[in-house]
Amino acid sequence: MRYRGLVTLAVVLSCVLALELACALGWVARTVIIPPSAMVASLSDILWSGEFNRAIALTLTNVMISVVISISAGFVLGVAIHACDFLRRAVEPYLASYYAVPTFIFYPVFIVLFGVNSAAIIAIAVLLSIVAMITATMNGLDRIPGVLLRTARIMRLSPVKTALMIQLPAAAPYFFTGARLSVAYSFIGVIASEFILSGDGLGYAIAYAYNNFENRQMYGLMLLIVIAVTLVNMTLDRLDRRLQSRLRR
């Protein structure tokens, strides 16, 4: 694990240094992309000035709300679909091909239903992320070893105790994978929706900077999103490893 982390860090640093060198030597025009050092300086100015604090808070709030909704509702729907064989046979083909349909084609519908506000953005993000949790929940329940369920029946455990003591621990890694995907899709859904549906938020701020040729500010905001998503993924990865090690014990 440590070696893998060091290799990943080395690859990232190599790419950053290569880009810095290419910009310094003029191989890449500053109108196309600015050096990483300039991105860091821009991000520092953005955080220090507080100009985009409201946009940052709005985007993160929308992401958190969509994550909570998609994980909780996706888990409940996954359990319900798994429990009903008839419903599963009817729904599963659509779940398998769900991501072939671009979710953003529905944004006019959400504008009519919710208006041009955060509710429409959250709805799109939930629509994009909830299916990942549904399918992960179903996969987790499918892969519970039969011997564990037979043991629960032999010990005459109630359905509630079977769920809490057998099914949830056994399927937990799959649930966590679904939660990680829901977080990633929520970030994508919220930020992408802010480009077209919002007058505020990080997505809107990036689009505004792009349209006004403010490359330095645009790349600073993009770097902020990259760092935020990376930190979230690192945290979730660490929690996932701890969960896996506890389950092995």
PDB file of N, CA and C in Angstrom, residues 88-147:
ATOM      1  N   ARG A  88     -37.512  -6.830  -9.541  1.00  0.00           N
ATOM      2  CA  ARG A  88     -36.124  -6.842 -10.008  1.00  0.00           C
ATOM      3  C   ARG A  88     -36.043  -7.208 -11.480  1.00  0.00           C
ATOM      4  N   ARG A  89     -36.792  -8.226 -11.889  1.00  0.00           N
ATOM      5  CA  ARG A  89     -36.765  -8.621 -13.301  1.00  0.00           C
ATOM      6  C   ARG A  89     -37.258  -7.493 -14.204  1.00  0.00           C
ATOM      7  N   ALA A  90     -38.176  -6.687 -13.689  1.00  0.00           N
ATOM      8  CA  ALA A  90     -38.710  -5.591 -14.492  1.00  0.00           C
ATOM      9  C   ALA A  90     -37.755  -4.396 -14.560  1.00  0.00           C
ATOM     10  N   VAL A  91     -37.039  -4.139 -13.469  1.00  0.00           N
ATOM     11  CA  VAL A  91     -36.232  -2.915 -13.362  1.00  0.00           C
ATOM     12  C   VAL A  91     -34.782  -3.125 -13.775  1.00  0.00           C
ATOM     13  N   GLU A  92     -34.224  -4.307 -13.543  1.00  0.00           N
ATOM     14  CA  GLU A  92     -32.789  -4.517 -13.721  1.00  0.00           C
ATOM     15  C   GLU A  92     -32.275  -4.192 -15.119  1.00  0.00           C
ATOM     16  N   PRO A  93     -32.995  -4.521 -16.198  1.00  0.00           N
ATOM     17  CA  PRO A  93     -32.480  -4.136 -17.529  1.00  0.00           C
ATOM     18  C   PRO A  93     -32.313  -2.628 -17.686  1.00  0.00           C
ATOM     19  N   TYR A  94     -33.198  -1.863 -17.089  1.00  0.00           N
ATOM     20  CA  TYR A  94     -33.089  -0.399 -17.179  1.00  0.00           C
ATOM     21  C   TYR A  94     -31.922   0.118 -16.331  1.00  0.00           C
ATOM     22  N   LEU A  95     -31.692  -0.526 -15.190  1.00  0.00           N
ATOM     23  CA  LEU A  95     -30.556  -0.119 -14.368  1.00  0.00           C
ATOM     24  C   LEU A  95     -29.231  -0.401 -15.080  1.00  0.00           C
ATOM     25  N   ALA A  96     -29.175  -1.519 -15.801  1.00  0.00           N
ATOM     26  CA  ALA A  96     -27.943  -1.908 -16.494  1.00  0.00           C
ATOM     27  C   ALA A  96     -27.569  -0.904 -17.581  1.00  0.00           C
ATOM     28  N   SER A  97     -28.577  -0.306 -18.219  1.00  0.00           N
ATOM     29  CA  SER A  97     -28.311   0.637 -19.316  1.00  0.00           C
ATOM     30  C   SER A  97     -28.558   2.094 -18.916  1.00  0.00           C
ATOM     31  N   TYR A  98     -28.695   2.337 -17.617  1.00  0.00           N
ATOM     32  CA  TYR A  98     -29.090   3.669 -17.139  1.00  0.00           C
ATOM     33  C   TYR A  98     -28.102   4.751 -17.559  1.00  0.00           C
ATOM     34  N   TYR A  99     -26.813   4.489 -17.393  1.00  0.00           N
ATOM     35  CA  TYR A  99     -25.812   5.525 -17.655  1.00  0.00           C
ATOM     36  C   TYR A  99     -25.537   5.720 -19.139  1.00  0.00           C
ATOM     37  N   ALA A 100     -26.207   4.936 -19.997  1.00  0.00           N
ATOM     38  CA  ALA A 100     -26.121   5.206 -21.434  1.00  0.00           C
ATOM     39  C   ALA A 100     -26.940   6.432 -21.826  1.00  0.00           C
ATOM     40  N   VAL A 101     -27.871   6.821 -20.960  1.00  0.00           N
ATOM     41  CA  VAL A 101     -28.713   7.994 -21.210  1.00  0.00           C
ATOM     42  C   VAL A 101     -28.094   9.203 -20.512  1.00  0.00           C
ATOM     43  N   PRO A 102     -27.775  10.279 -21.243  1.00  0.00           N
ATOM     44  CA  PRO A 102     -27.215  11.467 -20.583  1.00  0.00           C
ATOM     45  C   PRO A 102     -28.233  12.126 -19.662  1.00  0.00           C
ATOM     46  N   THR A 103     -27.915  12.175 -18.383  1.00  0.00           N
ATOM     47  CA  THR A 103     -28.849  12.676 -17.377  1.00  0.00           C
ATOM     48  C   THR A 103     -29.230  14.127 -17.611  1.00  0.00           C
ATOM     49  N   PHE A 104     -28.326  14.899 -18.190  1.00  0.00           N
ATOM     50  CA  PHE A 104     -28.564  16.337 -18.308  1.00  0.00           C
ATOM     51  C   PHE A 104     -29.624  16.688 -19.350  1.00  0.00           C
ATOM     52  N   ILE A 105     -30.102  15.703 -20.117  1.00  0.00           N
ATOM     53  CA  ILE A 105     -31.186  16.009 -21.044  1.00  0.00           C
ATOM     54  C   ILE A 105     -32.486  16.319 -20.293  1.00  0.00           C
ATOM     55  N   PHE A 106     -32.536  15.950 -19.001  1.00  0.00           N
ATOM     56  CA  PHE A 106     -33.746  16.185 -18.220  1.00  0.00           C
ATOM     57  C   PHE A 106     -33.750  17.546 -17.524  1.00  0.00           C
ATOM     58  N   TYR A 107     -32.687  18.349 -17.732  1.00  0.00           N
ATOM     59  CA  TYR A 107     -32.638  19.594 -16.960  1.00  0.00           C
ATOM     60  C   TYR A 107     -33.783  20.547 -17.275  1.00  0.00           C
ATOM     61  N   PRO A 108     -34.349  20.594 -18.518  1.00  0.00           N
ATOM     62  CA  PRO A 108     -35.525  21.462 -18.707  1.00  0.00           C
ATOM     63  C   PRO A 108     -36.714  21.047 -17.848  1.00  0.00           C
ATOM     64  N   VAL A 109     -36.859  19.729 -17.634  1.00  0.00           N
ATOM     65  CA  VAL A 109     -37.958  19.242 -16.795  1.00  0.00           C
ATOM     66  C   VAL A 109     -37.783  19.713 -15.356  1.00  0.00           C
ATOM     67  N   PHE A 110     -36.546  19.625 -14.854  1.00  0.00           N
ATOM     68  CA  PHE A 110     -36.296  20.046 -13.478  1.00  0.00           C
ATOM     69  C   PHE A 110     -36.422  21.553 -13.306  1.00  0.00           C
ATOM     70  N   ILE A 111     -36.122  22.313 -14.353  1.00  0.00           N
ATOM     71  CA  ILE A 111     -36.324  23.761 -14.284  1.00  0.00           C
ATOM     72  C   ILE A 111     -37.811  24.074 -14.134  1.00  0.00           C
ATOM     73  N   VAL A 112     -38.648  23.340 -14.892  1.00  0.00           N
ATOM     74  CA  VAL A 112     -40.101  23.546 -14.789  1.00  0.00           C
ATOM     75  C   VAL A 112     -40.598  23.152 -13.402  1.00  0.00           C
ATOM     76  N   LEU A 113     -40.081  22.035 -12.870  1.00  0.00           N
ATOM     77  CA  LEU A 113     -40.554  21.530 -11.582  1.00  0.00           C
ATOM     78  C   LEU A 113     -40.044  22.355 -10.402  1.00  0.00           C
ATOM     79  N   PHE A 114     -38.767  22.720 -10.432  1.00  0.00           N
ATOM     80  CA  PHE A 114     -38.146  23.339  -9.261  1.00  0.00           C
ATOM     81  C   PHE A 114     -37.733  24.791  -9.462  1.00  0.00           C
ATOM     82  N   GLY A 115     -37.659  25.230 -10.722  1.00  0.00           N
ATOM     83  CA  GLY A 115     -37.149  26.565 -10.992  1.00  0.00           C
ATOM     84  C   GLY A 115     -35.638  26.550 -11.135  1.00  0.00           C
ATOM     85  N   VAL A 116     -35.081  27.716 -11.449  1.00  0.00           N
ATOM     86  CA  VAL A 116     -33.628  27.829 -11.605  1.00  0.00           C
ATOM     87  C   VAL A 116     -33.018  28.100 -10.231  1.00  0.00           C
ATOM     88  N   ASN A 117     -32.779  27.045  -9.478  1.00  0.00           N
ATOM     89  CA  ASN A 117     -32.229  27.180  -8.131  1.00  0.00           C
ATOM     90  C   ASN A 117     -31.508  25.897  -7.744  1.00  0.00           C
ATOM     91  N   SER A 118     -31.105  25.815  -6.493  1.00  0.00           N
ATOM     92  CA  SER A 118     -30.332  24.663  -6.023  1.00  0.00           C
ATOM     93  C   SER A 118     -31.127  23.364  -6.070  1.00  0.00           C
ATOM     94  N   ALA A 119     -32.455  23.447  -5.946  1.00  0.00           N
ATOM     95  CA  ALA A 119     -33.261  22.221  -5.949  1.00  0.00           C
ATOM     96  C   ALA A 119     -33.112  21.474  -7.270  1.00  0.00           C
ATOM     97  N   ALA A 120     -33.106  22.198  -8.383  1.00  0.00           N
ATOM     98  CA  ALA A 120     -32.941  21.557  -9.685  1.00  0.00           C
ATOM     99  C   ALA A 120     -31.557  20.938  -9.816  1.00  0.00           C
ATOM    100  N   ILE A 121     -30.547  21.621  -9.311  1.00  0.00           N
ATOM    101  CA  ILE A 121     -29.179  21.106  -9.368  1.00  0.00           C
ATOM    102  C   ILE A 121     -29.054  19.833  -8.535  1.00  0.00           C
ATOM    103  N   ILE A 122     -29.608  19.850  -7.333  1.00  0.00           N
ATOM    104  CA  ILE A 122     -29.563  18.663  -6.470  1.00  0.00           C
ATOM    105  C   ILE A 122     -30.325  17.511  -7.106  1.00  0.00           C
ATOM    106  N   ALA A 123     -31.451  17.802  -7.734  1.00  0.00           N
ATOM    107  CA  ALA A 123     -32.238  16.748  -8.376  1.00  0.00           C
ATOM    108  C   ALA A 123     -31.440  16.065  -9.481  1.00  0.00           C
ATOM    109  N   ILE A 124     -30.736  16.833 -10.295  1.00  0.00           N
ATOM    110  CA  ILE A 124     -29.918  16.251 -11.362  1.00  0.00           C
ATOM    111  C   ILE A 124     -28.787  15.414 -10.770  1.00  0.00           C
ATOM    112  N   ALA A 125     -28.135  15.939  -9.717  1.00  0.00           N
ATOM    113  CA  ALA A 125     -27.039  15.199  -9.085  1.00  0.00           C
ATOM    114  C   ALA A 125     -27.534  13.885  -8.482  1.00  0.00           C
ATOM    115  N   VAL A 126     -28.702  13.916  -7.847  1.00  0.00           N
ATOM    116  CA  VAL A 126     -29.271  12.686  -7.271  1.00  0.00           C
ATOM    117  C   VAL A 126     -29.624  11.701  -8.378  1.00  0.00           C
ATOM    118  N   LEU A 127     -30.217  12.206  -9.451  1.00  0.00           N
ATOM    119  CA  LEU A 127     -30.574  11.341 -10.580  1.00  0.00           C
ATOM    120  C   LEU A 127     -29.332  10.673 -11.162  1.00  0.00           C
ATOM    121  N   LEU A 128     -28.210  11.389 -11.148  1.00  0.00           N
ATOM    122  CA  LEU A 128     -26.971  10.843 -11.689  1.00  0.00           C
ATOM    123  C   LEU A 128     -26.319   9.840 -10.751  1.00  0.00           C
ATOM    124  N   SER A 129     -26.466  10.024  -9.445  1.00  0.00           N
ATOM    125  CA  SER A 129     -25.692   9.233  -8.481  1.00  0.00           C
ATOM    126  C   SER A 129     -26.468   8.114  -7.792  1.00  0.00           C
ATOM    127  N   ILE A 130     -27.787   8.166  -7.778  1.00  0.00           N
ATOM    128  CA  ILE A 130     -28.552   7.223  -6.972  1.00  0.00           C
ATOM    129  C   ILE A 130     -28.470   5.797  -7.511  1.00  0.00           C
ATOM    130  N   VAL A 131     -28.384   5.648  -8.822  1.00  0.00           N
ATOM    131  CA  VAL A 131     -28.377   4.303  -9.406  1.00  0.00           C
ATOM    132  C   VAL A 131     -27.109   3.544  -9.028  1.00  0.00           C
ATOM    133  N   ALA A 132     -25.999   4.260  -8.850  1.00  0.00           N
ATOM    134  CA  ALA A 132     -24.769   3.592  -8.411  1.00  0.00           C
ATOM    135  C   ALA A 132     -24.968   2.930  -7.056  1.00  0.00           C
ATOM    136  N   MET A 133     -25.686   3.592  -6.156  1.00  0.00           N
ATOM    137  CA  MET A 133     -25.946   3.016  -4.838  1.00  0.00           C
ATOM    138  C   MET A 133     -26.955   1.884  -4.921  1.00  0.00           C
ATOM    139  N   ILE A 134     -27.945   2.017  -5.774  1.00  0.00           N
ATOM    140  CA  ILE A 134     -28.937   0.949  -5.933  1.00  0.00           C
ATOM    141  C   ILE A 134     -28.261  -0.339  -6.411  1.00  0.00           C
ATOM    142  N   THR A 135     -27.457  -0.230  -7.462  1.00  0.00           N
ATOM    143  CA  THR A 135     -26.817  -1.432  -8.019  1.00  0.00           C
ATOM    144  C   THR A 135     -25.783  -2.015  -7.060  1.00  0.00           C
ATOM    145  N   ALA A 136     -25.063  -1.160  -6.335  1.00  0.00           N
ATOM    146  CA  ALA A 136     -24.088  -1.664  -5.366  1.00  0.00           C
ATOM    147  C   ALA A 136     -24.781  -2.408  -4.232  1.00  0.00           C
ATOM    148  N   THR A 137     -25.922  -1.894  -3.782  1.00  0.00           N
ATOM    149  CA  THR A 137     -26.683  -2.561  -2.723  1.00  0.00           C
ATOM    150  C   THR A 137     -27.173  -3.931  -3.185  1.00  0.00           C
ATOM    151  N   MET A 138     -27.691  -3.994  -4.389  1.00  0.00           N
ATOM    152  CA  MET A 138     -28.171  -5.269  -4.923  1.00  0.00           C
ATOM    153  C   MET A 138     -27.019  -6.262  -5.094  1.00  0.00           C
ATOM    154  N   ASN A 139     -25.880  -5.792  -5.605  1.00  0.00           N
ATOM    155  CA  ASN A 139     -24.725  -6.674  -5.772  1.00  0.00           C
ATOM    156  C   ASN A 139     -24.230  -7.194  -4.423  1.00  0.00           C
ATOM    157  N   GLY A 140     -24.196  -6.315  -3.431  1.00  0.00           N
ATOM    158  CA  GLY A 140     -23.749  -6.730  -2.108  1.00  0.00           C
ATOM    159  C   GLY A 140     -24.638  -7.800  -1.504  1.00  0.00           C
ATOM    160  N   LEU A 141     -25.943  -7.621  -1.633  1.00  0.00           N
ATOM    161  CA  LEU A 141     -26.878  -8.612  -1.099  1.00  0.00           C
ATOM    162  C   LEU A 141     -26.820  -9.917  -1.879  1.00  0.00           C
ATOM    163  N   ASP A 142     -26.541  -9.835  -3.180  1.00  0.00           N
ATOM    164  CA  ASP A 142     -26.416 -11.045  -3.994  1.00  0.00           C
ATOM    165  C   ASP A 142     -25.213 -11.886  -3.583  1.00  0.00           C
ATOM    166  N   ARG A 143     -24.153 -11.224  -3.114  1.00  0.00           N
ATOM    167  CA  ARG A 143     -22.884 -11.905  -2.872  1.00  0.00           C
ATOM    168  C   ARG A 143     -22.668 -12.312  -1.415  1.00  0.00           C
ATOM    169  N   ILE A 144     -23.715 -12.273  -0.633  1.00  0.00           N
ATOM    170  CA  ILE A 144     -23.607 -12.784   0.740  1.00  0.00           C
ATOM    171  C   ILE A 144     -23.490 -14.310   0.670  1.00  0.00           C
ATOM    172  N   PRO A 145     -22.447 -14.894   1.255  1.00  0.00           N
ATOM    173  CA  PRO A 145     -22.293 -16.361   1.195  1.00  0.00           C
ATOM    174  C   PRO A 145     -23.515 -17.080   1.760  1.00  0.00           C
ATOM    175  N   GLY A 146     -23.976 -18.089   1.037  1.00  0.00           N
ATOM    176  CA  GLY A 146     -25.159 -18.823   1.465  1.00  0.00           C
ATOM    177  C   GLY A 146     -24.988 -19.497   2.813  1.00  0.00           C
ATOM    178  N   VAL A 147     -23.731 -19.881   3.139  1.00  0.00           N
ATOM    179  CA  VAL A 147     -23.490 -20.553   4.409  1.00  0.00           C
ATOM    180  C   VAL A 147     -23.821 -19.633   5.584  1.00  0.00           C
TER     181      VAL A 147
END
